[in-house]
Short mmCIF file of C-alpha atoms and ligand atoms in Angstrom, two decimals:
data_model
loop_
_atom_site.label_atom_id
_atom_site.label_comp_id
_atom_site.label_asym_id
_atom_site.label_seq_id
_atom_site.Cartn_x
_atom_site.Cartn_y
_atom_site.Cartn_z
CA MET A 28 -162.51 35.62 103.13
CA LEU A 29 -164.56 38.56 104.30
CA GLY A 30 -168.25 38.18 104.37
CA MET A 31 -167.94 34.59 103.28
CA GLY A 32 -170.53 32.46 104.92
CA ILE A 33 -171.82 35.34 107.01
CA LYS A 34 -175.56 35.13 107.50
CA ILE A 35 -177.46 38.12 108.74
CA PRO A 36 -180.92 37.32 110.14
CA LYS A 37 -183.82 38.98 108.41
CA GLU A 38 -184.78 40.92 111.57
CA ILE A 39 -181.37 42.60 111.54
CA LYS A 40 -181.49 43.28 107.82
CA HIS A 41 -184.89 44.80 108.29
CA ILE A 42 -183.66 47.24 110.95
CA LEU A 43 -180.55 48.17 108.97
CA GLY A 44 -182.61 48.64 105.83
CA LYS A 45 -185.20 50.83 107.46
CA LEU A 46 -182.59 53.09 108.99
CA ARG A 47 -180.71 53.41 105.73
CA THR A 48 -183.73 54.06 103.54
CA SER A 49 -184.57 56.83 106.00
CA GLY A 50 -181.23 58.43 105.23
CA PHE A 51 -179.19 57.22 108.20
CA GLU A 52 -176.03 55.18 108.40
CA ALA A 53 -176.41 51.83 110.15
CA PHE A 54 -173.98 49.03 110.96
CA VAL A 55 -173.83 45.76 112.82
CA VAL A 56 -171.12 46.42 115.38
CA GLY A 57 -168.92 45.16 118.22
CA GLY A 58 -168.88 41.67 119.63
CA CYS A 59 -171.31 40.29 117.08
CA VAL A 60 -169.04 41.24 114.16
CA ARG A 61 -166.21 39.46 115.97
CA ASP A 62 -168.42 36.40 116.46
CA LEU A 63 -169.54 36.43 112.81
CA LEU A 64 -165.95 36.58 111.56
CA LEU A 65 -165.08 33.67 113.86
CA GLY A 66 -167.99 31.71 112.44
CA ASN A 67 -169.84 31.73 115.79
CA GLU A 68 -173.45 32.63 116.40
CA PRO A 69 -173.52 36.04 118.13
CA ALA A 70 -174.85 36.06 121.71
CA ASP A 71 -176.67 39.27 120.88
CA TRP A 72 -176.93 41.67 117.95
CA ASP A 73 -175.90 45.28 118.31
CA ILE A 74 -176.50 47.97 115.74
CA THR A 75 -174.99 51.43 115.66
CA THR A 76 -176.32 54.40 113.72
CA ASP A 77 -175.97 58.14 113.29
CA ALA A 78 -179.71 58.50 113.97
CA GLN A 79 -180.48 60.07 117.33
CA PRO A 80 -182.46 57.84 119.74
CA GLU A 81 -185.65 59.82 119.16
CA GLU A 82 -185.29 59.37 115.41
CA THR A 83 -184.71 55.64 115.79
CA GLN A 84 -187.73 55.37 118.05
CA LYS A 85 -189.93 57.08 115.51
CA LEU A 86 -188.97 54.51 112.89
CA PHE A 87 -189.65 51.54 115.17
CA PRO A 88 -192.90 51.80 117.12
CA ASN A 89 -192.09 48.60 119.04
CA SER A 90 -189.13 50.08 120.82
CA PHE A 91 -188.21 51.70 124.10
CA TYR A 92 -185.57 54.18 125.17
CA GLU A 93 -185.09 54.41 128.87
CA ASN A 94 -181.39 54.80 129.59
CA ARG A 95 -178.82 57.53 129.36
CA PHE A 96 -176.56 55.71 126.95
CA LEU A 97 -178.21 56.53 123.63
CA THR A 98 -179.45 52.95 123.26
CA VAL A 99 -182.90 52.19 121.87
CA THR A 100 -184.14 48.63 122.31
CA ILE A 101 -186.23 47.29 119.46
CA GLN A 102 -188.60 44.40 119.95
CA THR A 103 -188.51 42.36 116.79
CA GLY A 104 -191.13 39.75 117.57
CA SER A 105 -188.56 37.04 116.86
CA LYS A 106 -188.78 33.82 118.84
CA LYS A 107 -185.01 33.46 119.01
CA ASP A 108 -183.52 34.55 122.34
CA ASN A 109 -180.65 36.48 120.79
CA LEU A 110 -182.94 38.32 118.38
CA LYS A 111 -186.02 39.14 120.46
CA GLU A 112 -184.57 42.47 121.45
CA VAL A 113 -181.99 44.29 119.37
CA GLU A 114 -180.12 47.32 120.68
CA VAL A 115 -179.63 50.26 118.37
CA THR A 116 -177.13 52.76 119.76
CA THR A 117 -176.28 56.15 118.34
CA PHE A 118 -172.57 56.57 117.44
CA ARG A 119 -170.93 57.37 120.74
CA SER A 120 -167.75 58.86 122.05
CA GLU A 121 -167.03 58.80 125.71
CA ALA A 122 -165.64 62.05 126.84
CA LYS A 123 -164.13 62.46 130.27
CA TYR A 124 -163.37 59.79 132.82
CA THR A 125 -162.46 60.68 136.36
CA ASP A 126 -163.07 57.58 138.43
CA LYS A 127 -161.90 54.62 136.31
CA ARG A 128 -165.47 53.45 136.18
CA HIS A 129 -167.63 55.17 133.69
CA PRO A 130 -167.61 58.22 131.52
CA ASP A 131 -168.75 61.42 133.17
CA GLU A 132 -170.85 62.05 130.13
CA VAL A 133 -171.93 60.07 127.12
CA LYS A 134 -171.80 62.04 123.92
CA SER A 135 -172.88 61.13 120.46
CA ALA A 136 -170.14 60.98 117.84
CA GLU A 137 -170.10 62.09 114.22
CA THR A 138 -168.58 59.04 112.55
CA ILE A 139 -168.48 55.29 112.82
CA GLU A 140 -164.69 55.47 113.18
CA GLU A 141 -165.05 57.62 116.28
CA ASP A 142 -167.53 55.15 117.71
CA LEU A 143 -165.21 52.22 117.08
CA GLY A 144 -162.35 54.13 118.72
CA ARG A 145 -164.06 54.13 122.13
CA ARG A 146 -164.44 50.35 122.18
CA ASP A 147 -162.21 48.12 124.31
CA PHE A 148 -160.33 45.67 122.07
CA THR A 149 -159.47 45.63 118.38
CA VAL A 150 -161.48 42.44 117.84
CA ASN A 151 -164.52 44.22 119.34
CA ALA A 152 -163.99 47.41 117.37
CA MET A 153 -165.25 46.50 113.92
CA ALA A 154 -168.46 47.33 112.11
CA LEU A 155 -170.20 45.51 109.32
CA GLN A 156 -172.07 47.32 106.63
CA VAL A 157 -174.72 45.25 104.95
CA GLN A 158 -175.55 46.49 101.49
CA SER A 159 -178.50 45.43 99.52
CA SER A 160 -178.88 45.75 95.80
CA LYS A 161 -182.58 46.42 96.16
CA ILE A 162 -183.31 48.98 98.76
CA LYS A 163 -186.96 49.88 98.60
CA ASP A 164 -189.12 52.16 100.60
CA GLN A 165 -191.93 49.73 101.16
CA ASN A 166 -191.29 47.74 104.32
CA ASP A 167 -192.76 44.50 103.08
CA GLN A 168 -190.81 44.51 99.89
CA LEU A 169 -187.79 45.52 101.87
CA ARG A 170 -188.09 42.63 104.24
CA GLN A 171 -188.49 40.37 101.27
CA SER A 172 -185.39 41.56 99.45
CA TYR A 173 -183.22 41.56 102.57
CA SER A 174 -184.15 38.05 103.51
CA GLU A 175 -182.52 36.77 100.37
CA ALA A 176 -178.95 36.21 101.44
CA SER A 177 -177.69 36.47 97.88
CA ASN A 178 -178.72 40.09 97.75
CA ALA A 179 -176.62 41.03 100.72
CA ARG A 180 -173.06 42.28 100.41
CA PHE A 181 -170.75 43.21 103.18
CA LYS A 182 -168.17 45.80 103.94
CA ILE A 183 -166.07 45.65 107.08
CA ILE A 184 -165.00 48.87 108.76
CA ASP A 185 -161.88 47.96 110.66
CA PRO A 186 -159.68 50.94 111.56
CA PHE A 187 -157.69 49.07 114.24
CA ASN A 188 -156.82 45.88 112.37
CA GLY A 189 -159.20 43.71 114.31
CA GLN A 190 -159.31 41.19 111.47
CA LYS A 191 -155.59 40.64 111.74
CA ASP A 192 -155.87 40.12 115.50
CA ILE A 193 -158.71 37.66 114.96
CA ALA A 194 -156.55 35.73 112.49
CA THR A 195 -153.63 35.59 114.94
CA LYS A 196 -155.90 35.17 118.00
CA ILE A 197 -154.88 38.23 119.92
CA ILE A 198 -156.65 40.47 122.44
CA ARG A 199 -155.20 43.96 122.03
CA ALA A 200 -156.49 47.19 123.51
CA VAL A 201 -157.63 49.85 121.08
CA GLY A 202 -155.03 52.61 121.34
CA ASN A 203 -152.95 53.06 124.49
CA PRO A 204 -153.82 50.21 126.85
CA GLU A 205 -153.00 52.04 130.05
CA GLU A 206 -155.16 54.99 129.05
CA ARG A 207 -158.00 52.72 128.06
CA PHE A 208 -157.87 50.82 131.37
CA SER A 209 -157.76 54.07 133.30
CA GLU A 210 -161.06 55.01 131.63
CA ASP A 211 -162.72 51.77 132.67
CA ALA A 212 -160.77 49.29 134.76
CA LEU A 213 -163.25 46.50 134.05
CA ARG A 214 -161.65 46.24 130.61
CA MET A 215 -158.67 44.50 132.25
CA LEU A 216 -160.95 41.74 133.42
CA ARG A 217 -162.75 41.68 130.08
CA ALA A 218 -159.38 41.05 128.40
CA VAL A 219 -158.99 37.88 130.44
CA ARG A 220 -162.60 36.92 129.80
CA PHE A 221 -162.26 37.21 126.02
CA ALA A 222 -158.91 35.39 126.11
CA CYS A 223 -160.70 32.46 127.82
CA GLN A 224 -163.87 32.48 125.78
CA LEU A 225 -162.09 32.78 122.44
CA ASP A 226 -158.90 30.94 123.37
CA PHE A 227 -156.86 34.01 122.39
CA ALA A 228 -153.63 35.38 123.89
CA ILE A 229 -153.40 38.83 125.43
CA GLU A 230 -150.93 41.01 123.51
CA SER A 231 -147.88 41.86 125.63
CA GLU A 232 -148.28 45.64 125.97
CA THR A 233 -151.91 45.14 126.87
CA PHE A 234 -150.95 42.49 129.40
CA ASP A 235 -148.19 44.64 130.92
CA ALA A 236 -150.67 47.47 131.37
CA ILE A 237 -152.98 45.09 133.28
CA LYS A 238 -150.13 43.91 135.48
CA LYS A 239 -149.10 47.45 136.27
CA ASN A 240 -152.58 48.70 137.06
CA ALA A 241 -154.47 45.66 138.36
CA ALA A 242 -155.33 47.49 141.60
CA TRP A 243 -157.61 49.79 139.62
CA LEU A 244 -160.09 46.92 139.61
CA ARG A 245 -160.96 47.89 143.18
CA ALA A 246 -162.93 50.85 141.84
CA ILE A 247 -165.28 48.62 139.86
CA ALA A 248 -168.77 47.66 141.01
CA LYS A 249 -168.73 44.10 142.27
CA GLU A 250 -171.71 43.17 140.12
CA ARG A 251 -169.73 43.90 136.96
CA VAL A 252 -166.77 41.91 138.27
CA ARG A 253 -169.09 39.04 139.14
CA ASP A 254 -170.58 38.91 135.65
CA GLU A 255 -167.16 38.76 134.00
CA LEU A 256 -165.95 36.15 136.50
CA ALA A 257 -169.01 34.01 135.78
CA LYS A 258 -168.25 34.20 132.05
CA ILE A 259 -164.65 33.15 132.68
CA LEU A 260 -165.82 30.22 134.81
CA MET A 261 -168.38 29.14 132.21
CA SER A 262 -165.81 29.11 129.41
CA ASP A 263 -164.00 25.94 128.39
CA LYS A 264 -160.74 27.54 129.53
CA ALA A 265 -161.99 28.37 133.02
CA ALA A 266 -158.91 27.10 134.86
CA ASP A 267 -156.52 28.86 132.50
CA GLY A 268 -158.57 31.96 133.15
CA ILE A 269 -157.96 31.80 136.90
CA GLU A 270 -154.27 31.26 136.25
CA LEU A 271 -154.26 34.28 133.93
CA LEU A 272 -156.00 36.33 136.60
CA LYS A 273 -153.27 35.33 139.05
CA ASP A 274 -150.43 36.07 136.64
CA SER A 275 -151.89 39.44 135.73
CA GLY A 276 -152.32 40.41 139.38
CA LEU A 277 -156.12 40.72 139.07
CA LEU A 278 -156.95 37.67 141.20
CA LYS A 279 -155.94 39.51 144.39
CA TYR A 280 -158.82 41.91 143.85
CA ILE A 281 -161.38 39.21 143.05
CA ILE A 282 -160.68 36.06 145.10
CA GLY A 283 -157.38 36.78 146.82
CA GLU A 284 -158.03 33.86 149.18
CA LEU A 285 -157.13 31.43 146.40
CA GLU A 286 -153.53 32.67 146.45
CA LYS A 287 -153.12 31.45 150.03
CA GLY A 288 -153.13 27.93 148.60
CA VAL A 289 -150.10 28.58 146.41
CA GLY A 290 -147.24 26.33 147.50
CA VAL A 291 -149.31 24.69 150.28
CA THR A 292 -148.60 20.98 150.02
CA GLN A 293 -151.23 18.44 151.07
CA ASN A 294 -150.67 14.84 152.19
CA ARG A 295 -150.13 11.37 150.82
CA HIS A 296 -153.52 11.44 149.12
CA HIS A 297 -152.59 14.37 146.89
CA ILE A 298 -149.79 15.14 144.51
CA TYR A 299 -150.76 18.76 143.96
CA THR A 300 -150.65 21.84 146.16
CA VAL A 301 -153.95 23.28 147.37
CA TYR A 302 -153.91 26.01 144.71
CA GLU A 303 -153.09 23.60 141.89
CA HIS A 304 -155.75 21.17 143.03
CA ASN A 305 -158.45 23.87 143.17
CA LEU A 306 -157.60 24.86 139.62
CA LEU A 307 -157.49 21.31 138.33
CA SER A 308 -160.86 20.53 139.88
CA LEU A 309 -162.26 23.56 138.06
CA LYS A 310 -160.58 22.44 134.86
CA PHE A 311 -162.35 19.08 135.00
CA ALA A 312 -165.65 20.68 136.02
CA ALA A 313 -165.40 22.81 132.86
CA GLN A 314 -164.37 19.86 130.73
CA LYS A 315 -167.46 17.99 131.96
CA LYS A 316 -169.65 21.05 131.27
CA PHE A 317 -170.87 21.23 134.87
CA ASN A 318 -173.00 24.21 135.86
CA LEU A 319 -171.84 27.49 137.43
CA GLU A 320 -172.55 26.42 141.02
CA VAL A 321 -170.52 23.24 140.61
CA ARG A 322 -167.69 25.19 138.95
CA LEU A 323 -167.65 27.71 141.80
CA ALA A 324 -167.71 24.88 144.33
CA SER A 325 -164.90 23.06 142.49
CA LEU A 326 -162.75 26.17 142.60
CA LEU A 327 -163.53 26.94 146.24
CA HIS A 328 -164.10 23.55 147.87
CA ASP A 329 -160.66 23.46 149.51
CA ILE A 330 -160.37 27.21 150.08
CA ALA A 331 -160.00 26.68 153.86
CA LYS A 332 -157.23 24.10 153.67
CA PRO A 333 -154.34 26.54 154.15
CA GLU A 334 -156.15 27.78 157.28
CA VAL A 335 -156.94 24.41 158.90
CA LYS A 336 -153.82 22.48 157.91
CA GLY A 337 -152.37 20.43 160.77
CA GLY A 338 -148.84 19.01 160.69
CA ASP A 339 -146.88 18.73 157.50
CA GLY A 340 -145.65 16.15 155.02
CA PRO A 341 -147.52 12.98 154.03
CA GLU A 342 -149.52 12.83 157.28
CA ALA A 343 -150.80 16.42 157.27
CA THR A 344 -154.47 16.82 158.25
CA PHE A 345 -157.18 19.23 157.16
CA TYR A 346 -159.89 18.64 159.74
CA ASN A 347 -163.15 20.49 159.11
CA HIS A 348 -161.92 22.06 155.90
CA ASP A 349 -165.35 21.30 154.43
CA PHE A 350 -167.30 23.19 157.09
CA VAL A 351 -164.85 26.07 157.36
CA GLY A 352 -164.52 26.16 153.57
CA ALA A 353 -168.30 26.50 153.15
CA ARG A 354 -168.19 29.56 155.40
CA PHE A 355 -165.23 31.08 153.55
CA ALA A 356 -166.87 30.46 150.19
CA ALA A 357 -170.13 32.06 151.33
CA ARG A 358 -168.20 35.14 152.46
CA ILE A 359 -166.37 35.39 149.14
CA LEU A 360 -169.54 34.99 147.07
CA GLU A 361 -171.41 37.52 149.22
CA ARG A 362 -168.62 40.00 148.65
CA LEU A 363 -168.95 39.39 144.90
CA LYS A 364 -172.72 39.93 145.10
CA PHE A 365 -173.76 36.51 143.86
CA SER A 366 -177.43 35.73 144.54
CA ASN A 367 -178.40 34.17 147.85
CA GLU A 368 -179.55 31.13 145.93
CA THR A 369 -176.10 30.65 144.40
CA ILE A 370 -174.33 31.32 147.69
CA ASP A 371 -176.48 28.82 149.61
CA LYS A 372 -176.07 26.18 146.96
CA VAL A 373 -172.29 26.49 146.69
CA ALA A 374 -171.89 26.54 150.48
CA LEU A 375 -174.06 23.43 150.80
CA LEU A 376 -172.04 21.60 148.14
CA ILE A 377 -168.74 22.49 149.81
CA ARG A 378 -169.99 21.62 153.30
CA SER A 379 -171.15 18.22 152.05
CA HIS A 380 -168.38 17.35 149.62
CA MET A 381 -166.67 14.77 151.85
CA PHE A 382 -169.50 12.21 151.76
CA VAL A 383 -168.53 8.53 151.77
CA TYR A 384 -169.10 6.69 148.53
CA ASP A 385 -166.90 3.61 148.76
CA VAL A 386 -168.42 0.47 147.33
CA GLY A 387 -169.16 -1.92 150.18
CA VAL A 388 -168.88 0.78 152.85
CA VAL A 389 -171.72 3.05 151.95
CA THR A 390 -175.14 1.64 152.78
CA GLU A 391 -178.48 2.56 151.31
CA ALA A 392 -179.47 4.04 154.68
CA ALA A 393 -176.36 6.24 154.62
CA ILE A 394 -177.38 7.50 151.18
CA ARG A 395 -180.87 8.29 152.43
CA ARG A 396 -179.37 10.22 155.35
CA LEU A 397 -177.21 12.17 152.91
CA LEU A 398 -180.25 12.85 150.73
CA LYS A 399 -182.10 14.14 153.77
CA ARG A 400 -179.22 16.48 154.65
CA VAL A 401 -178.53 17.93 151.18
CA GLY A 402 -181.92 17.51 149.52
CA PRO A 403 -182.49 15.21 146.53
CA GLN A 404 -182.48 18.20 144.16
CA ASN A 405 -178.82 18.90 145.01
CA MET A 406 -177.51 15.37 144.80
CA GLN A 407 -176.40 15.40 141.18
CA ASP A 408 -174.44 18.60 141.69
CA LEU A 409 -172.82 17.12 144.78
CA ILE A 410 -171.75 14.06 142.82
CA ASP A 411 -170.48 16.29 140.00
CA LEU A 412 -168.41 18.27 142.49
CA ARG A 413 -166.89 15.07 143.83
CA VAL A 414 -166.12 13.86 140.29
CA ALA A 415 -164.27 17.11 139.59
CA ASP A 416 -162.52 16.90 142.97
CA ARG A 417 -161.33 13.33 142.39
CA LEU A 418 -160.21 13.95 138.81
CA GLY A 419 -158.37 17.02 140.03
CA SER A 420 -156.52 15.16 142.75
CA GLY A 421 -154.09 13.64 140.27
CA VAL A 422 -153.63 10.44 142.30
CA PRO A 423 -153.86 7.17 140.41
CA LYS A 424 -156.86 5.96 142.38
CA ALA A 425 -159.06 8.88 141.41
CA GLN A 426 -161.43 6.13 140.22
CA PRO A 427 -164.49 8.14 139.28
CA TYR A 428 -166.25 4.88 138.37
CA ARG A 429 -166.84 4.34 142.05
CA LEU A 430 -168.86 7.52 141.99
CA ARG A 431 -170.89 6.08 139.15
CA HIS A 432 -171.68 3.14 141.39
CA PHE A 433 -172.70 5.58 144.10
CA GLN A 434 -174.92 7.34 141.61
CA TYR A 435 -176.57 4.05 140.77
CA MET A 436 -177.30 3.51 144.46
CA VAL A 437 -178.75 7.02 144.72
CA GLU A 438 -181.12 6.14 141.89
CA LYS A 439 -182.05 2.92 143.62
CA VAL A 440 -183.24 4.70 146.76
CA GLN A 441 -184.87 7.61 144.94
CA TYR A 442 -188.43 6.69 145.94
CA ASP A 443 -187.60 6.05 149.58
CA ALA A 444 -188.73 8.67 152.06
CA VAL A 445 -186.05 11.18 152.94
CA SER A 446 -188.29 13.99 154.10
CA VAL A 447 -191.33 14.22 156.38
CA LYS A 448 -193.43 15.07 153.32
CA MET A 449 -192.67 11.64 151.90
CA LEU A 450 -194.00 9.75 154.94
CA LYS A 451 -197.21 7.78 154.49
CA ILE A 452 -198.75 9.64 157.41
CA ASN A 453 -199.10 13.37 157.99
CA GLY A 454 -199.63 15.76 160.88
CA ASN A 455 -203.41 15.95 160.46
CA GLU A 456 -203.76 12.21 160.57
CA ILE A 457 -201.58 12.03 163.68
CA MET A 458 -203.76 14.61 165.45
CA ARG A 459 -206.91 12.76 164.47
CA ILE A 460 -205.67 9.32 165.49
CA LEU A 461 -204.08 10.44 168.76
CA LYS A 462 -206.81 13.01 169.45
CA ILE A 463 -204.21 15.64 170.32
CA PRO A 464 -204.22 19.36 169.46
CA PRO A 465 -201.68 21.00 167.13
CA GLY A 466 -198.33 21.56 168.79
CA PRO A 467 -194.62 20.81 168.65
CA LYS A 468 -195.18 17.18 169.55
CA ILE A 469 -196.60 16.42 166.09
CA GLY A 470 -193.41 17.59 164.40
CA ALA A 471 -191.25 15.68 166.85
CA ILE A 472 -193.17 12.45 166.19
CA LEU A 473 -192.84 12.94 162.45
CA ASP A 474 -189.09 13.47 162.83
CA VAL A 475 -188.69 10.23 164.77
CA LEU A 476 -190.78 8.36 162.18
CA LEU A 477 -188.60 9.76 159.41
CA ALA A 478 -185.40 8.75 161.20
CA GLU A 479 -186.76 5.22 161.55
CA VAL A 480 -187.99 5.03 157.97
CA ILE A 481 -184.65 6.22 156.67
CA GLU A 482 -183.08 3.24 158.43
CA GLU A 483 -185.78 0.85 157.20
CA PRO A 484 -187.86 2.07 154.25
CA LYS A 485 -190.36 -0.78 154.54
CA LYS A 486 -191.61 0.86 157.75
CA ASN A 487 -193.09 3.63 155.59
CA GLU A 488 -196.49 2.00 155.60
CA LYS A 489 -199.75 3.43 156.89
CA LYS A 490 -200.77 0.65 159.23
CA TYR A 491 -197.37 0.35 160.86
CA LEU A 492 -196.94 4.12 161.28
CA GLY A 493 -200.47 4.38 162.75
CA LYS A 494 -199.45 1.91 165.43
CA ARG A 495 -196.02 3.39 166.02
CA ILE A 496 -197.35 6.90 166.70
CA LYS A 497 -199.34 5.54 169.64
CA GLU A 498 -196.13 4.28 171.24
CA LEU A 499 -194.31 7.52 170.50
CA ASN A 500 -197.19 9.54 172.01
CA GLU A 501 -196.27 8.06 175.40
CA ILE A 502 -192.80 9.63 175.21
CA ASP A 503 -192.28 13.24 176.24
CA LEU A 504 -191.26 15.95 173.80
CA SER A 505 -187.62 16.45 174.73
CA GLN A 506 -186.97 12.74 174.62
CA LEU A 507 -188.61 12.47 171.20
CA ARG A 508 -186.42 15.25 169.90
CA GLN A 509 -183.40 13.52 171.29
CA MET A 510 -184.40 10.27 169.55
CA ALA A 511 -184.70 11.89 166.15
CA LYS A 512 -181.44 13.74 166.57
CA GLU A 513 -179.47 10.76 167.82
CA ARG A 514 -180.45 8.57 164.91
CA ILE A 515 -179.27 11.03 162.33
CA GLU A 516 -176.23 12.38 164.15
CA GLU A 517 -174.92 9.14 165.56
CA LYS A 518 -174.71 7.83 162.04
CA LYS A 519 -173.19 11.02 160.78
CA GLU A 520 -170.35 10.62 163.21
CA GLU A 521 -169.80 7.05 162.11
CA GLU A 522 -169.45 8.31 158.57
CA ASP A 523 -167.03 11.01 159.60
CA LEU A 524 -164.84 8.47 161.33
CA GLU A 525 -164.79 6.37 158.20
CA ILE A 526 -163.76 9.32 156.13
CA LYS A 527 -161.05 10.32 158.55
CA GLY A 528 -159.66 6.83 158.43
CA LYS A 529 -159.86 6.62 154.68
CA TYR A 530 -158.63 9.99 153.55
CA TRP A 531 -156.92 11.61 156.53
CA VAL A 532 -158.33 14.82 155.33
CA LYS A 533 -161.63 15.23 157.10
P1 ATP B 14 -170.70 39.08 124.81
O1 ATP B 14 -171.99 39.70 124.37
O2 ATP B 14 -170.39 37.78 124.21
O3 ATP B 14 -170.55 39.10 126.28
P2 ATP B 14 -169.53 41.37 123.58
O4 ATP B 14 -168.19 41.64 122.97
O5 ATP B 14 -170.71 41.51 122.71
O6 ATP B 14 -169.49 39.97 124.26
P3 ATP B 14 -170.78 43.24 125.30
O7 ATP B 14 -170.53 43.46 126.74
O8 ATP B 14 -172.09 42.73 124.83
O9 ATP B 14 -169.59 42.34 124.78
O10 ATP B 14 -170.48 44.63 124.58
C1 ATP B 14 -170.70 44.85 123.18
C2 ATP B 14 -169.58 45.70 122.62
O11 ATP B 14 -169.53 46.96 123.30
C3 ATP B 14 -168.19 45.10 122.81
O12 ATP B 14 -167.87 44.20 121.80
C4 ATP B 14 -167.33 46.36 122.77
O13 ATP B 14 -167.14 46.81 121.47
C5 ATP B 14 -168.18 47.36 123.51
N1 ATP B 14 -167.93 47.37 124.96
C6 ATP B 14 -168.60 46.69 125.92
N2 ATP B 14 -168.13 46.97 127.14
C7 ATP B 14 -167.12 47.82 126.96
C8 ATP B 14 -166.22 48.49 127.85
N3 ATP B 14 -166.27 48.29 129.17
N4 ATP B 14 -165.31 49.34 127.31
C9 ATP B 14 -165.27 49.55 125.98
N5 ATP B 14 -166.07 48.96 125.10
C10 ATP B 14 -167.00 48.11 125.57
MG1 MG B 15 -172.69 41.33 123.29
#
């Protein structure tokens, strides 16, 4: 089976060939060998060699070497994202670890076996030797001969039985798991990540070592934890991943707040506990291939429910869980060093996730008000979140088709004005017509116009607005502000009441 169907891109063959004709050893290594054996396209290509970085650099003028980890990056000129830059790393062994984070020093190793021995899991600890029957010195000829797949032969260097673990779908630490996790505690989280991405099981000794030492994760930089978490969430098995994090004891050190929902029952609108529902919502968000922000929001949208729960049994309430939850989620994502953009987006989605969408109840004006509050660019994500939420509720009337109807209505109003920018009159025109200087009054007038146009889109018309601003000019500033506010907020409260009546969960 080995080597069957494996295709090595010509850029990679070129690099391997050049290193080897210069007298060095060179292998494709790590995650990309695993991906090749699984028949998947590697996310990136890594090469390992016994050439020192300076020697590699000399062979490849289009390369740079600017880290301490013996890695030279070669620019191949390829247009493919996963081939543009290829990393060539000198055989490494990692010597001493004192802080469960990173080696105190990075040392080059003598052999490929030594290099493979410092890698995390058996399935990631294989190397592929690509042999060509026609190795030539001339680069052009070389490129030519290597690009012919039939000339390539493969040898797999697999000292830790990674191929067997691939065949039986197992994530197993290389060597003693506890020792390996003490060197770098992130590996515990990577075990869960690979289990999710590959749909593999974690071997029992490896899993026990995670359970025993999960607290070591505290030593790890939050950025590294974040990146692994994002990969877990973006995998098809995202919800299983969170469950695995909980069972292994790692979740406490990532999003411990989720565990507060364990065993917390909801009310007559839900059959699942808060924790189960959060996970199920994520499961459906992953199944529907929603983006990272929506997946984060699905997982965290009810994070505040244990905190705000009122009463118990079928009539329990969760007032304000959306607003409080948005704050909790923002705090969690800040702690995990997500970007401000991601944090703001997820918080907005969670804050807004209780919007009314019932056929016959929701009006076009209500949809325009919602669009004004969340911004048209966030509407699809908000609907996606609600789809995941409803599917994850497990009640028979999850009825996501009603959301499709809502979506249709959103499309129907898409050209209606929902922001001041979309009004058929602007500040300059108002100043010219009313002969007034710049000042806060202009903005206040625009806000009132917008509130009125949101109620009745046909009022967004130059002649009408030109007349209306003359009437509004007679009203003083604080009253204008009040008018704009009342319109939007009065309606908002109406909506909230409807939700409370309908779901008992507002
Ligand atoms: P992907 O690129 O899909 O995220 P990968 O397996 O290629 O997965 P990388 O983080 O790119 O993972 O690392 C490449 C290889 O380097 C891994 O396959 C593994 O052999 C090794 N490696 C990466 N991180 C560690 C680590 N923390 N401890 C030990 N070995 C590691
Ligand atoms: Mg990789």
